[in-house]
Rosetta silent file (secondary structure, phi, psi, omega in degrees, C-alpha in Angstrom):
SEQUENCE: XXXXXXXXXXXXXXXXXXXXXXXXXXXXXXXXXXXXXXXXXXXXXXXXXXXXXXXXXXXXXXXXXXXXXXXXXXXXXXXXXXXXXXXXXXXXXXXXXXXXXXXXXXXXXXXXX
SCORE:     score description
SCORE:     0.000 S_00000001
   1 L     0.000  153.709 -152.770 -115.974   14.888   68.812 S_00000001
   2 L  -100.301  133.497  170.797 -117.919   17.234   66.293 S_00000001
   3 L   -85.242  141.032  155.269 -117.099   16.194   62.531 S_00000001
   4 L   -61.833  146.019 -164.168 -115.514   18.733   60.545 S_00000001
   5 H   -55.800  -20.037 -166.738 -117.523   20.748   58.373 S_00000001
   6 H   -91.804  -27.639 -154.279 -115.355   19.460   55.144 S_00000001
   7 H   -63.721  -61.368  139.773 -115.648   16.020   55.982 S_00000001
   8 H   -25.370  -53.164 -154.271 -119.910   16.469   56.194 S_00000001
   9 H   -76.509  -37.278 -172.535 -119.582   18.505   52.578 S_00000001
  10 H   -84.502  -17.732  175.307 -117.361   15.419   51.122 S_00000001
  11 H   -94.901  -21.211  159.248 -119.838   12.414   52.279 S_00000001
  12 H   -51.367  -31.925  174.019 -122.662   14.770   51.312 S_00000001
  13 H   -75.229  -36.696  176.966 -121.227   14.845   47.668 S_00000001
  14 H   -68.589  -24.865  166.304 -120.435   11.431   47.687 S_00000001
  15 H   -36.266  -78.911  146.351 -123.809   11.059   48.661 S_00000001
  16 H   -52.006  -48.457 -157.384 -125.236   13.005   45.879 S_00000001
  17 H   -86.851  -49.875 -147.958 -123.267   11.842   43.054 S_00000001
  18 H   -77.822  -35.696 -172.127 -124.003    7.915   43.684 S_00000001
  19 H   -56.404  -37.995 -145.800 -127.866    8.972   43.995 S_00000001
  20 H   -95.179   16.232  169.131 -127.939   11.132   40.793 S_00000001
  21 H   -81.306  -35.274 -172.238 -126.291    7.825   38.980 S_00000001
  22 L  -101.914  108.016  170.624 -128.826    5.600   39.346 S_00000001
  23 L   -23.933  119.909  153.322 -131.811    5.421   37.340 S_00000001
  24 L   -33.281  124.293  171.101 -135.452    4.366   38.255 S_00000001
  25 L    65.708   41.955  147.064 -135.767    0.598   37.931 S_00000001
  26 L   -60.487   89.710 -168.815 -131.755    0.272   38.103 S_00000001
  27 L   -72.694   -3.698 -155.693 -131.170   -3.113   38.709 S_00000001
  28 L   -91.325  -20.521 -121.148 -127.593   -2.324   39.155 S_00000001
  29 L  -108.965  151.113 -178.664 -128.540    0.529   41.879 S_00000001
  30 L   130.295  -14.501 -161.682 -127.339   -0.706   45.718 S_00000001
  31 L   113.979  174.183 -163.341 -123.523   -0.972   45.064 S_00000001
  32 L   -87.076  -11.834 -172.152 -120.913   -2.929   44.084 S_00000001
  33 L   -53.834  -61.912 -169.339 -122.847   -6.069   46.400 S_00000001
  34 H   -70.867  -46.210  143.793 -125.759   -5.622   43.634 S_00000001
  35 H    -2.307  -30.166 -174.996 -123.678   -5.178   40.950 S_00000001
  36 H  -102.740    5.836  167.066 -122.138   -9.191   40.984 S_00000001
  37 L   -88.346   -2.113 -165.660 -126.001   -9.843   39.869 S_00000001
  38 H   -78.822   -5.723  175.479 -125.240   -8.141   36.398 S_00000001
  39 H   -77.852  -62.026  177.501 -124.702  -11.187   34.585 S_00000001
  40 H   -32.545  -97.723 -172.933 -128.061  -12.835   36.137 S_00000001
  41 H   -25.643  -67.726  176.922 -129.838   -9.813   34.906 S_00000001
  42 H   -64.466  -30.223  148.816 -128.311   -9.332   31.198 S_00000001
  43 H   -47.908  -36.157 -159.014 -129.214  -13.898   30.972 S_00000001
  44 H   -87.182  -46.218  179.776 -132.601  -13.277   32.187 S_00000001
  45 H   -53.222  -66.019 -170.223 -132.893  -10.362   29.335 S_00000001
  46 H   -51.294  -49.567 -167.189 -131.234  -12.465   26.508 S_00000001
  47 H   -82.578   -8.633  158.946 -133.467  -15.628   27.089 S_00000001
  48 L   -99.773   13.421 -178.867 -136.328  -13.592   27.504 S_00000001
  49 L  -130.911   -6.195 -165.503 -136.144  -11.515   24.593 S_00000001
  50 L  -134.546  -58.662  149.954 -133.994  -14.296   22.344 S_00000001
  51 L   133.583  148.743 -179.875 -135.945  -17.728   23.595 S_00000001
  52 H   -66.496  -25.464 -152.085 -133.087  -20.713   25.154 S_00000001
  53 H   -82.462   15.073 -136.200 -134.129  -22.306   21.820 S_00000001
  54 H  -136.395  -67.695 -166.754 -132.687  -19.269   19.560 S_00000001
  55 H   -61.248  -45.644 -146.715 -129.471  -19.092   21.889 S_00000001
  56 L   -75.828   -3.492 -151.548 -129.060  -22.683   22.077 S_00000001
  57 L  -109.991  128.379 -156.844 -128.835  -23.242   18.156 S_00000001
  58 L    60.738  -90.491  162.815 -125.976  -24.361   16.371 S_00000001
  59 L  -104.315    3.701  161.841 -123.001  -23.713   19.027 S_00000001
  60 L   102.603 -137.685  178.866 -125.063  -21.688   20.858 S_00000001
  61 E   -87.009  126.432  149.952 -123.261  -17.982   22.238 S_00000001
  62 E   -62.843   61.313 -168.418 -120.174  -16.211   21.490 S_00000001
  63 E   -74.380  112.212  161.286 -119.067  -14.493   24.382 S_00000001
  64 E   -92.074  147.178  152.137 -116.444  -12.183   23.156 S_00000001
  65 L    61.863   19.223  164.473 -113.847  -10.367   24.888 S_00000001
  66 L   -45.604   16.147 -159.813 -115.984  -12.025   28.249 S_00000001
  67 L    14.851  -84.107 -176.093 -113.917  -11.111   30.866 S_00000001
  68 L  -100.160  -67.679  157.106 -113.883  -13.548   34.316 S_00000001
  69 L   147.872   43.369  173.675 -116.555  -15.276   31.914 S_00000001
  70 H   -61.511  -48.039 -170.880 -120.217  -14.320   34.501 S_00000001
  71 H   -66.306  -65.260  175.017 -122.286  -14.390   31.036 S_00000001
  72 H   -38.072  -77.532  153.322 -120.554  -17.788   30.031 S_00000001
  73 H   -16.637 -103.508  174.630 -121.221  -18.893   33.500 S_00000001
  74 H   -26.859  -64.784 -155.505 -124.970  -18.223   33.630 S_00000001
  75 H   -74.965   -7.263  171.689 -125.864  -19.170   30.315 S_00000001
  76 H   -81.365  -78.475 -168.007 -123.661  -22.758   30.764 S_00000001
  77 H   -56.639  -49.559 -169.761 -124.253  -23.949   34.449 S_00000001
  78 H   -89.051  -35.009 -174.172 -126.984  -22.497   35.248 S_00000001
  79 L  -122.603    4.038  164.111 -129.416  -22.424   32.382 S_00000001
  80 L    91.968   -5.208  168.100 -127.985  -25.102   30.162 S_00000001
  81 L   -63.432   61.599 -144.076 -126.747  -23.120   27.113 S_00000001
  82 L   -51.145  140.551 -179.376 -123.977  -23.648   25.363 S_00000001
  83 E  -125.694  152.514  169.035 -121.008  -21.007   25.342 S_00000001
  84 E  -128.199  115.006  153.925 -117.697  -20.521   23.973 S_00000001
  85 E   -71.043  124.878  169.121 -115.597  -17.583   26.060 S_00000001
  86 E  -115.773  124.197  138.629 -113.082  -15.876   24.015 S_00000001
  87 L  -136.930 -169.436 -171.009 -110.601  -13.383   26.377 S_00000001
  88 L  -115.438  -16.071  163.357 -106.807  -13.832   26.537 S_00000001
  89 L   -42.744  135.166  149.315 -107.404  -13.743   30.272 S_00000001
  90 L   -77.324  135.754  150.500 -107.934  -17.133   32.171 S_00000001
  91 L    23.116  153.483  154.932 -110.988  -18.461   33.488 S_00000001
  92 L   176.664   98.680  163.682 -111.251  -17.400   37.262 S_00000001
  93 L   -62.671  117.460  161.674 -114.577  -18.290   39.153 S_00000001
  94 L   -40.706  151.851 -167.889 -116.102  -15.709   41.515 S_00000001
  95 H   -77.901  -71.274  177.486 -116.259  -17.722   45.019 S_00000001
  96 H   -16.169  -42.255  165.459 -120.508  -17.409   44.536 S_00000001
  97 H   -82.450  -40.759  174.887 -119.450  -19.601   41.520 S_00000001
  98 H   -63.237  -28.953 -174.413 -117.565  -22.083   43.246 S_00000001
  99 H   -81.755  -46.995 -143.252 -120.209  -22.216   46.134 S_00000001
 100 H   -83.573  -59.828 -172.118 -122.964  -22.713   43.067 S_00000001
 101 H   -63.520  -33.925  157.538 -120.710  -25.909   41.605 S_00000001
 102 H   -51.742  -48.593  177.599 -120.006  -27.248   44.694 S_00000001
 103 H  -104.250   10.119 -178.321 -123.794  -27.414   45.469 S_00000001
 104 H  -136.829    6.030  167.072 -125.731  -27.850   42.593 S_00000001
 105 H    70.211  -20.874 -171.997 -122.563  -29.883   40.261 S_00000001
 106 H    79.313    2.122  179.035 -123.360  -27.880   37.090 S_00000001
 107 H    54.620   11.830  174.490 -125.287  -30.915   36.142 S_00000001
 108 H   101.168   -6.875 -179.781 -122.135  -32.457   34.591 S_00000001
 109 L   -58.395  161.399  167.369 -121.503  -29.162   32.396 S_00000001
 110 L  -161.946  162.726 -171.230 -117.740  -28.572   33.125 S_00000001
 111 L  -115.570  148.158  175.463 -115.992  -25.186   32.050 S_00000001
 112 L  -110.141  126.666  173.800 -112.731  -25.555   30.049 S_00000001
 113 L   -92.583    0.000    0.000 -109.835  -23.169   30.478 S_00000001
């Protein structure tokens, strides 16, 4: 059956609009899939433009107002950094984080709600 002509004009806009969002060298650009990499991406900036030994010094980062707590999360488990999350939310691992602690332990790191 022949798609209607509005149907065509509304995934062409949708189309449009997501293209003219993203930026050259968007690391972000792909969707909400690439999108759960935005923590990875803003850790790899801080420790390369701030040094681990910089973050790591005195109690290490402040995540304020850190939402599900991905930035806490990188910069703890994964790269050894100490964080303190402040949100009035609780804690709540993405399942990609629970698959990461299950198979690599966190190295004995543990996250406190």
């Amino acid at each position: 059956a022949p798609v209607p002509a509005r149907e065509v004009w509304i995934q062409n806009r949708l189309d449009q609009r997501v293209k003219s969002a993203q930026g050259k060298g968007d690391p972000h650009a792909g969707g909400s899939r690439a999108k759960t990499h935005r923590a990875h991406v803003f850790v790899d900036w801080l420790v390369h433009t701030f040094g681990v030994e910089a973050l790591s010094a005195g109690s290490g980062v402040l995540d304020v107002a850190g939402g599900r707590g991905s930035v806490s999360f990188e910069l703890w488990t994964r790269r050894g950094i100490p964080c303190t999350l402040i949100d009035p939310r609780p804690l709540r691992f993405t399942k990609e984080q629970h698959r990461w602690l299950e198979n690599e332990g966190g190295e004995g790191r543990e996250a406190q709600a």
